[in-house]
Coordinates of C-alpha atoms and ligand atoms in Angstrom, one line a residue:
M1 CA -51.4 12.9 -48.0
N2 CA -51.5 16.6 -48.7
R3 CA -50.1 18.9 -46.1
S4 CA -47.6 21.5 -46.7
I5 CA -44.1 21.1 -45.2
S6 CA -42.8 23.5 -42.2
K7 CA -39.3 24.6 -42.0
T8 CA -39.0 21.9 -38.9
N9 CA -40.6 19.3 -41.1
F10 CA -37.7 19.8 -43.8
L11 CA -35.1 20.0 -41.5
D12 CA -36.3 16.6 -40.0
F13 CA -36.3 15.4 -43.5
L14 CA -32.9 15.8 -43.8
F15 CA -32.3 14.3 -40.8
C16 CA -33.6 11.0 -41.5
S17 CA -36.3 11.0 -44.2
K18 CA -38.2 7.7 -42.9
N19 CA -38.0 9.0 -39.5
L20 CA -40.0 12.0 -40.3
W21 CA -42.4 9.7 -42.4
L22 CA -42.9 7.6 -39.3
K23 CA -43.3 10.6 -37.1
L24 CA -45.8 12.1 -38.9
N25 CA -47.8 8.7 -40.0
K26 CA -47.0 6.6 -37.0
P27 CA -46.8 8.7 -34.0
E28 CA -47.1 6.0 -31.7
L29 CA -43.9 4.9 -32.7
L30 CA -41.9 7.6 -31.5
E31 CA -41.7 6.3 -27.7
Q32 CA -40.3 9.8 -27.1
F33 CA -42.8 12.0 -29.2
T34 CA -43.7 13.6 -25.8
L35 CA -41.1 16.1 -24.8
S36 CA -39.3 15.2 -21.7
D37 CA -38.5 18.0 -19.0
Y38 CA -35.6 18.8 -20.2
E39 CA -36.4 19.1 -24.0
Q40 CA -39.3 20.9 -23.0
H41 CA -36.5 22.9 -20.7
L42 CA -34.4 23.3 -23.8
V43 CA -37.5 24.5 -26.0
E44 CA -38.8 27.3 -23.4
E45 CA -35.0 28.1 -23.4
G46 CA -34.9 28.9 -27.6
N47 CA -38.1 30.9 -27.4
E48 CA -36.6 32.9 -24.4
V49 CA -33.8 33.7 -26.3
E50 CA -35.7 34.1 -29.6
S51 CA -37.8 36.8 -27.5
F52 CA -35.1 38.6 -25.9
A53 CA -33.1 39.1 -29.4
R54 CA -35.9 40.8 -30.5
N55 CA -34.6 43.9 -28.7
L56 CA -31.7 44.0 -31.5
F57 CA -35.3 45.0 -34.0
P58 CA -36.7 48.2 -32.1
G59 CA -40.3 48.8 -33.6
G60 CA -40.7 45.0 -34.6
I61 CA -44.6 43.6 -34.5
E62 CA -45.0 40.0 -34.3
V63 CA -47.8 37.8 -36.0
K64 CA -49.9 36.1 -33.9
S65 CA -52.5 34.2 -35.7
Y66 CA -51.4 30.9 -37.2
G67 CA -51.9 29.2 -41.3
D68 CA -53.8 31.5 -43.5
E69 CA -54.6 34.0 -41.6
A70 CA -51.2 34.3 -40.2
C71 CA -50.6 34.8 -44.3
Q72 CA -53.1 37.8 -44.5
E73 CA -51.1 39.3 -41.3
T74 CA -48.2 39.0 -43.0
T75 CA -48.9 40.7 -46.3
R76 CA -50.9 43.5 -44.3
L77 CA -47.6 44.2 -42.3
M78 CA -45.7 44.0 -44.9
A79 CA -47.5 46.8 -47.1
T80 CA -47.8 49.4 -44.1
G81 CA -44.1 49.6 -43.6
V82 CA -43.4 48.7 -40.4
P83 CA -39.6 48.0 -39.9
S84 CA -39.3 44.6 -38.5
I85 CA -41.9 41.2 -38.4
F86 CA -41.7 38.6 -36.1
Q87 CA -43.2 35.2 -37.1
A88 CA -44.1 36.6 -40.9
T89 CA -45.6 33.7 -42.3
F90 CA -45.5 32.6 -45.7
I91 CA -47.3 29.4 -47.6
V92 CA -46.4 28.4 -50.8
D93 CA -46.4 25.2 -53.4
G94 CA -46.8 22.9 -49.9
F95 CA -44.0 24.9 -48.0
Q96 CA -44.4 26.8 -44.7
V97 CA -42.4 29.3 -42.8
R98 CA -42.3 31.3 -39.7
S99 CA -39.5 33.6 -40.1
D100 CA -37.8 34.6 -36.6
V101 CA -37.5 38.3 -38.1
L102 CA -38.0 40.1 -41.3
T103 CA -36.7 43.3 -41.8
H104 CA -37.4 45.9 -44.2
T105 CA -34.4 47.3 -46.2
E106 CA -33.9 50.9 -47.5
T107 CA -34.6 49.8 -51.0
G108 CA -37.7 48.2 -50.4
G109 CA -36.1 44.3 -50.1
W110 CA -36.2 42.4 -47.1
N111 CA -33.6 41.0 -44.9
L112 CA -34.2 37.6 -43.3
Y113 CA -33.0 36.9 -39.7
E114 CA -32.5 33.4 -37.8
I115 CA -32.2 33.6 -34.1
K116 CA -30.3 30.4 -32.5
G117 CA -29.7 29.7 -29.1
T118 CA -26.5 28.3 -29.9
S119 CA -23.3 30.1 -29.3
A120 CA -21.9 28.9 -32.9
I121 CA -23.8 28.9 -36.8
H122 CA -24.1 24.8 -37.2
E123 CA -23.2 24.4 -41.2
S124 CA -24.0 20.5 -40.7
G125 CA -25.8 18.2 -38.9
G126 CA -28.8 17.6 -39.9
D127 CA -31.7 19.0 -37.6
R128 CA -29.2 21.8 -37.1
N129 CA -28.2 23.1 -39.9
H130 CA -28.7 26.5 -40.1
I131 CA -27.5 27.5 -43.5
D132 CA -30.3 25.0 -45.2
D133 CA -32.7 26.2 -42.8
L134 CA -32.1 29.6 -44.1
A135 CA -31.6 28.4 -47.6
F136 CA -35.4 27.1 -46.9
Q137 CA -37.0 29.9 -45.9
A138 CA -35.5 32.0 -48.3
S139 CA -36.8 29.8 -51.1
V140 CA -40.4 30.1 -49.3
L141 CA -40.1 33.6 -49.3
R142 CA -39.0 33.9 -53.1
R143 CA -42.3 31.9 -54.1
A144 CA -44.2 34.5 -52.6
G145 CA -43.0 37.3 -54.2
V146 CA -40.8 38.7 -51.6
R147 CA -37.3 39.8 -52.7
V148 CA -34.7 38.8 -49.6
E149 CA -31.8 40.6 -50.0
K150 CA -29.6 39.0 -46.8
C151 CA -29.9 36.5 -44.7
Y152 CA -28.3 36.7 -40.9
V153 CA -28.3 34.4 -38.4
V154 CA -28.4 35.8 -35.1
H155 CA -26.6 33.8 -32.0
L156 CA -25.3 33.9 -28.6
N157 CA -21.9 35.1 -28.4
N158 CA -19.8 33.0 -25.8
E159 CA -17.4 35.9 -25.1
Y160 CA -19.7 37.9 -23.4
V161 CA -19.3 37.9 -19.7
R162 CA -22.4 39.5 -18.2
S163 CA -21.6 42.0 -15.6
G164 CA -24.8 44.4 -14.6
E165 CA -27.7 44.4 -16.2
L166 CA -27.9 42.4 -19.4
V167 CA -26.7 44.2 -22.8
V168 CA -28.0 42.3 -26.2
E169 CA -26.1 43.8 -29.0
E170 CA -23.2 42.4 -26.8
L171 CA -24.9 39.6 -26.0
F172 CA -25.7 38.5 -29.5
T173 CA -23.5 38.0 -32.5
T174 CA -25.4 39.1 -35.7
E175 CA -23.0 36.9 -38.9
D176 CA -24.1 37.7 -42.4
V177 CA -24.5 34.1 -44.2
T178 CA -25.6 35.5 -47.6
E179 CA -23.3 34.1 -49.9
K180 CA -23.0 30.6 -47.9
V181 CA -27.2 30.3 -48.0
T182 CA -26.7 31.3 -52.0
A183 CA -24.5 28.6 -52.7
R184 CA -26.9 25.9 -51.1
M185 CA -30.2 27.4 -52.3
S186 CA -30.1 24.8 -55.3
A187 CA -29.7 21.7 -53.5
V188 CA -32.0 22.6 -51.0
E189 CA -34.5 22.9 -53.8
D190 CA -33.8 19.8 -55.2
Q191 CA -34.2 18.8 -51.8
M192 CA -37.3 20.3 -51.3
E193 CA -38.7 18.6 -53.9
V194 CA -37.5 14.9 -52.9
A195 CA -39.4 15.8 -49.5
R196 CA -42.9 16.8 -51.8
E197 CA -42.7 13.6 -53.0
Y198 CA -41.6 11.6 -50.3
L199 CA -43.8 12.8 -47.9
A200 CA -46.7 12.6 -50.1
K201 CA -46.9 8.7 -49.7
D202 CA -49.3 7.1 -48.1
T203 CA -47.9 3.5 -47.8
E204 CA -45.3 3.8 -45.3
P205 CA -41.9 4.1 -47.5
T206 CA -39.4 0.8 -48.4
G207 CA -36.4 1.1 -48.3
G208 CA -33.3 0.5 -45.0
C209 CA -32.5 2.1 -41.9
E210 CA -29.4 3.9 -42.5
C211 CA -28.8 3.4 -38.6
I212 CA -27.9 0.0 -38.8
Y213 CA -24.4 1.2 -39.4
K214 CA -24.3 3.5 -36.3
G215 CA -23.6 2.9 -33.0
R216 CA -26.7 2.9 -30.3
S217 CA -26.6 6.3 -29.2
G218 CA -27.3 7.4 -33.1
H219 CA -30.5 5.5 -33.4
C220 CA -33.6 7.1 -33.1
T221 CA -36.7 5.7 -31.3
T222 CA -38.0 3.8 -34.6
F223 CA -34.9 1.8 -34.7
R224 CA -36.2 -1.0 -33.2
Y225 CA -39.5 -1.4 -35.8
S226 CA -37.3 -0.8 -38.6
N227 CA -34.7 -3.9 -37.5
P228 CA -36.5 -6.0 -35.4
Q229 CA -33.9 -9.0 -36.7
I230 CA -31.5 -6.7 -34.3
P231 CA -31.4 -8.3 -30.9
E232 CA -31.6 -5.3 -27.8
Y233 CA -28.3 -6.0 -26.9
S234 CA -26.2 -5.7 -29.7
V235 CA -22.9 -5.0 -31.8
H236 CA -24.4 -1.0 -31.7
D237 CA -23.7 -1.9 -28.4
L238 CA -19.8 -2.7 -28.4
S239 CA -18.1 0.5 -26.6
R240 CA -17.3 3.5 -29.1
I241 CA -18.5 1.1 -32.3
G242 CA -20.2 4.3 -34.0
L243 CA -16.6 6.0 -34.1
S244 CA -15.5 2.5 -35.8
K245 CA -18.0 2.8 -38.9
K246 CA -15.8 0.5 -41.0
K247 CA -15.9 -2.2 -38.5
L248 CA -19.3 -2.2 -37.8
Q249 CA -20.3 -1.9 -41.3
T250 CA -18.5 -5.4 -41.7
M251 CA -20.0 -7.2 -39.0
V252 CA -23.8 -6.0 -40.0
E253 CA -23.1 -7.1 -43.9
G254 CA -21.8 -10.3 -42.3
K255 CA -25.2 -10.4 -40.5
M256 CA -23.1 -10.7 -36.7
F257 CA -25.6 -8.9 -34.5
D258 CA -25.8 -11.0 -31.6
L259 CA -22.3 -10.3 -29.7
A260 CA -21.9 -14.1 -29.4
D261 CA -21.8 -13.6 -33.4
V262 CA -18.9 -11.1 -33.7
S263 CA -16.0 -13.4 -35.8
E264 CA -12.4 -13.2 -34.4
D265 CA -11.4 -11.8 -37.5
I266 CA -12.9 -8.5 -36.4
E267 CA -10.1 -6.3 -35.6
L268 CA -11.7 -4.8 -32.3
S269 CA -10.0 -2.5 -29.4
D270 CA -9.1 -4.2 -26.0
T271 CA -12.1 -2.8 -24.6
Q272 CA -14.5 -3.8 -27.1
K273 CA -13.1 -7.5 -27.1
N274 CA -13.8 -7.5 -22.9
Q275 CA -17.2 -6.7 -23.7
I276 CA -17.5 -9.4 -25.7
L277 CA -15.4 -11.8 -23.3
V278 CA -17.1 -10.6 -20.4
H279 CA -20.4 -11.1 -21.8
H280 CA -20.0 -15.0 -23.1
R281 CA -18.7 -15.9 -19.6
G282 CA -21.0 -14.1 -17.8
K283 CA -18.3 -12.9 -15.0
P284 CA -16.7 -10.0 -15.0
I285 CA -12.6 -9.9 -15.1
I286 CA -11.2 -8.5 -12.3
D287 CA -7.8 -7.4 -12.2
T288 CA -6.8 -7.0 -8.4
D289 CA -3.3 -5.7 -8.5
A290 CA -4.4 -2.8 -10.8
I291 CA -7.2 -1.9 -8.3
R292 CA -5.4 -2.1 -5.4
A293 CA -2.5 0.2 -7.0
E294 CA -5.4 3.1 -7.8
L295 CA -6.8 2.7 -4.4
E296 CA -3.7 2.9 -2.4
G297 CA -2.7 5.8 -4.2
L298 CA -5.4 8.1 -2.6
A299 CA -4.9 9.6 0.8
F300 CA -7.4 9.7 3.5
P301 CA -9.9 11.6 4.6
L302 CA -11.5 10.6 1.4
Y303 CA -14.3 13.3 0.0
F304 CA -16.7 12.2 -2.3
L305 CA -18.1 15.1 -3.9
D306 CA -20.9 15.5 -6.9
Y307 CA -22.1 18.9 -8.3
E308 CA -25.5 19.4 -9.8
T309 CA -25.5 23.1 -12.4
F310 CA -27.8 25.0 -14.5
S311 CA -26.7 26.1 -17.7
P312 CA -28.8 29.3 -19.1
A313 CA -28.3 30.4 -22.6
I314 CA -28.7 34.2 -21.4
P315 CA -26.4 34.1 -18.2
L316 CA -28.4 35.1 -15.3
F317 CA -25.6 36.5 -13.0
N318 CA -22.7 38.8 -12.9
G319 CA -19.4 36.7 -13.9
Y320 CA -21.1 34.2 -15.8
R321 CA -21.1 33.8 -19.8
P322 CA -23.9 32.2 -22.1
F323 CA -24.0 28.2 -20.9
D324 CA -21.9 28.6 -18.1
K325 CA -22.5 26.4 -15.3
I326 CA -24.4 27.3 -11.7
P327 CA -23.0 25.3 -9.4
F328 CA -26.2 25.3 -7.3
Q329 CA -26.0 21.8 -5.4
F330 CA -23.5 19.9 -4.0
S331 CA -23.2 16.5 -2.0
L332 CA -19.8 15.4 -0.3
H333 CA -19.6 12.0 1.9
I334 CA -16.5 12.6 3.4
L335 CA -14.6 9.3 5.0
H336 CA -12.3 10.0 7.6
D337 CA -10.8 6.2 7.6
A338 CA -11.2 2.8 6.1
D339 CA -13.3 1.7 9.0
S340 CA -15.2 4.8 10.1
E341 CA -19.2 5.7 8.7
P342 CA -18.7 8.5 5.9
E343 CA -19.9 11.7 7.4
H344 CA -22.8 13.4 5.4
V345 CA -22.9 17.4 3.9
E346 CA -24.9 18.7 1.3
Y347 CA -25.5 22.5 -0.1
L348 CA -28.7 23.3 -2.0
H349 CA -29.3 26.9 -2.8
M350 CA -32.7 28.0 -2.9
E351 CA -32.9 31.2 -4.1
Q352 CA -32.6 32.8 -7.4
T353 CA -29.1 34.5 -6.7
D354 CA -25.6 33.3 -7.6
P355 CA -24.9 30.4 -5.3
S356 CA -20.7 30.7 -5.9
E357 CA -19.8 32.3 -2.9
A358 CA -22.1 30.1 -0.6
V359 CA -20.7 26.7 -2.3
V360 CA -17.2 27.7 -1.7
K361 CA -17.8 29.0 1.9
M362 CA -19.1 25.6 3.1
L363 CA -16.4 23.5 0.9
M364 CA -14.0 25.8 2.9
E365 CA -15.7 24.3 6.1
Y366 CA -15.3 20.8 5.2
I367 CA -12.3 20.2 2.8
L368 CA -8.9 20.5 4.5
P369 CA -5.5 20.5 2.9
E370 CA -5.2 16.6 3.0
G371 CA -7.0 14.0 1.7
T372 CA -8.6 13.0 -1.8
I373 CA -11.3 14.2 -3.6
V374 CA -13.2 11.9 -5.5
A375 CA -15.1 12.2 -8.4
W376 CA -16.9 10.4 -11.8
N377 CA -16.0 11.8 -14.3
K378 CA -13.7 14.7 -12.7
S379 CA -12.9 17.1 -15.3
F380 CA -16.9 18.0 -14.9
E381 CA -16.3 19.0 -10.9
M382 CA -13.1 20.2 -11.7
D383 CA -14.2 22.7 -14.7
V384 CA -17.2 23.5 -11.2
H385 CA -13.7 24.3 -9.3
K386 CA -12.0 26.7 -12.3
K387 CA -14.7 28.6 -12.8
L388 CA -15.4 29.3 -9.2
A389 CA -11.6 30.6 -8.8
A390 CA -11.8 32.5 -11.9
R391 CA -15.2 34.5 -10.6
L392 CA -14.3 34.6 -6.9
P393 CA -10.6 35.3 -7.2
E394 CA -10.3 35.9 -3.3
Y395 CA -11.3 32.1 -2.9
R396 CA -8.6 31.3 -5.5
P397 CA -5.5 29.7 -3.2
F398 CA -8.4 27.3 -2.0
L399 CA -10.0 26.3 -5.3
E400 CA -6.6 25.9 -7.2
R401 CA -5.4 23.2 -4.5
T402 CA -8.8 21.6 -4.1
I403 CA -8.1 21.1 -8.3
A404 CA -4.7 18.9 -8.0
M405 CA -6.9 17.2 -5.0
F406 CA -8.9 15.0 -7.9
Y407 CA -9.1 11.4 -8.1
D408 CA -11.6 9.9 -10.7
L409 CA -12.6 6.6 -9.6
K410 CA -14.5 6.2 -12.9
D411 CA -10.8 5.6 -14.2
I412 CA -10.8 1.9 -12.5
F413 CA -13.9 1.2 -15.1
H414 CA -12.3 3.2 -17.8
K415 CA -9.2 1.6 -17.4
Q416 CA -11.0 -2.0 -17.8
Y417 CA -9.5 -3.4 -14.5
Y418 CA -13.3 -4.3 -13.4
V419 CA -15.3 -4.9 -16.7
H420 CA -18.7 -6.9 -15.6
P421 CA -20.9 -8.3 -18.1
E422 CA -24.1 -5.9 -16.8
F423 CA -22.0 -2.4 -17.7
R424 CA -22.7 -3.5 -21.2
G425 CA -19.4 -1.5 -22.4
S426 CA -20.6 1.8 -20.5
V427 CA -18.5 3.1 -17.2
S428 CA -21.4 5.4 -16.4
I429 CA -22.2 5.4 -12.5
K430 CA -26.0 4.5 -13.2
K431 CA -24.5 1.5 -15.2
V432 CA -21.4 0.1 -12.2
L433 CA -23.6 1.0 -9.4
P434 CA -26.2 -1.5 -10.2
A435 CA -23.8 -4.2 -11.2
L436 CA -21.5 -4.1 -7.7
V437 CA -24.3 -2.7 -5.4
P438 CA -27.4 -4.2 -6.2
S439 CA -29.4 -2.6 -3.6
L440 CA -28.8 0.7 -4.3
Q441 CA -30.7 1.8 -7.2
Y442 CA -31.1 5.3 -9.3
K443 CA -34.5 3.9 -10.8
E444 CA -36.8 4.6 -8.1
L445 CA -35.8 8.1 -7.5
G446 CA -37.7 11.2 -8.4
I447 CA -35.0 12.7 -10.4
H448 CA -33.0 9.9 -12.4
G449 CA -30.4 12.4 -14.3
G450 CA -28.2 15.7 -14.1
A451 CA -30.3 17.3 -16.9
Q452 CA -33.2 16.6 -15.0
A453 CA -32.0 17.9 -12.5
S454 CA -31.0 21.1 -13.6
D455 CA -34.4 21.8 -14.6
A456 CA -35.8 20.7 -11.4
W457 CA -33.9 23.5 -9.9
W458 CA -34.8 26.0 -12.1
T459 CA -38.7 24.8 -11.4
M460 CA -38.6 24.8 -8.1
L461 CA -37.3 28.6 -7.7
S462 CA -40.7 29.6 -8.5
A463 CA -42.7 26.7 -7.2
A464 CA -45.3 27.0 -4.7
P465 CA -44.1 25.8 -1.6
M466 CA -45.5 22.3 -1.3
E467 CA -44.0 21.7 -4.7
R468 CA -40.9 23.5 -3.9
D469 CA -40.2 21.4 -0.6
M470 CA -41.2 18.3 -2.5
I471 CA -38.9 19.2 -5.5
A472 CA -35.6 20.1 -2.8
N473 CA -36.2 16.6 -0.9
D474 CA -35.9 14.7 -4.9
L475 CA -32.5 17.1 -5.8
K476 CA -30.7 16.2 -2.5
T477 CA -32.2 12.6 -2.5
Y478 CA -30.6 12.6 -5.9
C479 CA -27.6 14.1 -5.2
K480 CA -26.3 12.5 -2.1
L481 CA -27.1 8.9 -3.7
D482 CA -24.3 10.0 -6.6
T483 CA -21.9 10.4 -3.9
Y484 CA -22.6 7.4 -1.5
A485 CA -22.9 5.8 -5.0
M486 CA -19.0 6.1 -5.1
Y487 CA -18.5 5.5 -1.6
A488 CA -20.5 2.4 -2.0
I489 CA -18.5 1.2 -4.9
W490 CA -15.4 2.0 -3.7
K491 CA -15.8 -0.2 -0.3
Y492 CA -17.3 -2.6 -2.6
L493 CA -13.5 -2.4 -4.7
Q494 CA -11.7 -2.3 -1.0
G495 CA -13.3 -5.4 -0.1
I496 CA -12.2 -7.5 -3.5
I497 CA -8.3 -6.3 -3.2
Ligands
SF4_501 S1 -33.2 4.3 -36.6 FE1 -32.0 6.5 -37.8 S2 -32.0 5.6 -40.5 FE2 -33.8 4.7 -38.9 S3 -35.4 5.2 -38.9 FE3 -34.1 6.4 -36.8 S4 -33.2 8.2 -37.6 FE4 -33.7 7.0 -39.0

């Protein structure tokens, strides 16, 4: 096969050569090859950041064509003496580059800028390696006869707090990484040759799939294709097994793939042992005394609270930094005593303005000084309150009081007081709820997770009225289920103690 290797493909190759070969040659295997709404949002956000960062380079001109035409346009622009070129394109020796920004220097050379929608430089981690990314580009430019003087990464400044109009020079940080890129150049060029040879193969490369030594969350979508001998529920699903590489390696090399095959000699954590035990027995482990002690510590009213947030790379409102969470929605089920039905209140912000004050005012109406705020993974909700307190000092006393009222219902499962075979080592509410209260499910909802909710809110704000109502309804149903689920789990646990 003869195709030029783009920098995205090269970085994918560094992450996993086999995965890239399959992606290019058997795309049907990559179930998630089509981007999810959330991934699509990340791509759009990356484009938005890049386009905003171009304001740092006044007078820059964009190459809008592709392929050979883009190369010719780049050559022409370089000859005209424009100060900066966006998307300058080069195809040399089977490698292809579209650079974010190329600026002309006083000595007739060129500086290379890579714009990243992150708040720090990544120097390792496969496809997110910004230094190797620049080394690949510098190598291709050098082959094309371009004298690259300096390499820079432009990334978001996480210290920047918006106050009025965005200040592009303060929102971004530009780091000179020339030395780091130079130090990586030879290794990257060696890898480029390896990639060229590997990707030219017409037949599927043989050889193992290294992810067999990683926990489930580290696997790509072709893992099952490359490892048909591994059962759908395997030792790779053991809780936090990805952090115990040696243990997993021993099990894999001993062909202990099924949970039933794990030998007693393997030193596992209590959580992992419990996961195997409940799988064998087919019924849960329940420590009723411990659960009782936890639940008896909660004071009524119980406020089951959940937020949905949106974290834009470029701060939308005053007081926000890049990626700060905008709490655009909450759901609150209030249980006044053990025998009553919960009362439900909710808030969904429908405008492109800062929802902070409206959210706090509504919470103040319903959350009294006494009682317990029940959350699932409370650090998330507590962080929302801390940030609200920082942005709205006039409400700080109330918000600080609420921070002291939080209880994490997940703790009961995290501490192993209740372990169900269907949790499969997870303590996510999406696993716990259907195992304990099968009549309640997330599967049928229009929105299934926080990332999707976040994206839906942003889409809703600019949608036509009918779509807007539909999305608002989906968001309310999803967030309401999150808090009702906590209530239902609490009630279920009350029933067994
Ligand atoms: S599962 Fe891992 S090693 Fe296997 S192809 Fe995917 S990324 Fe590569």
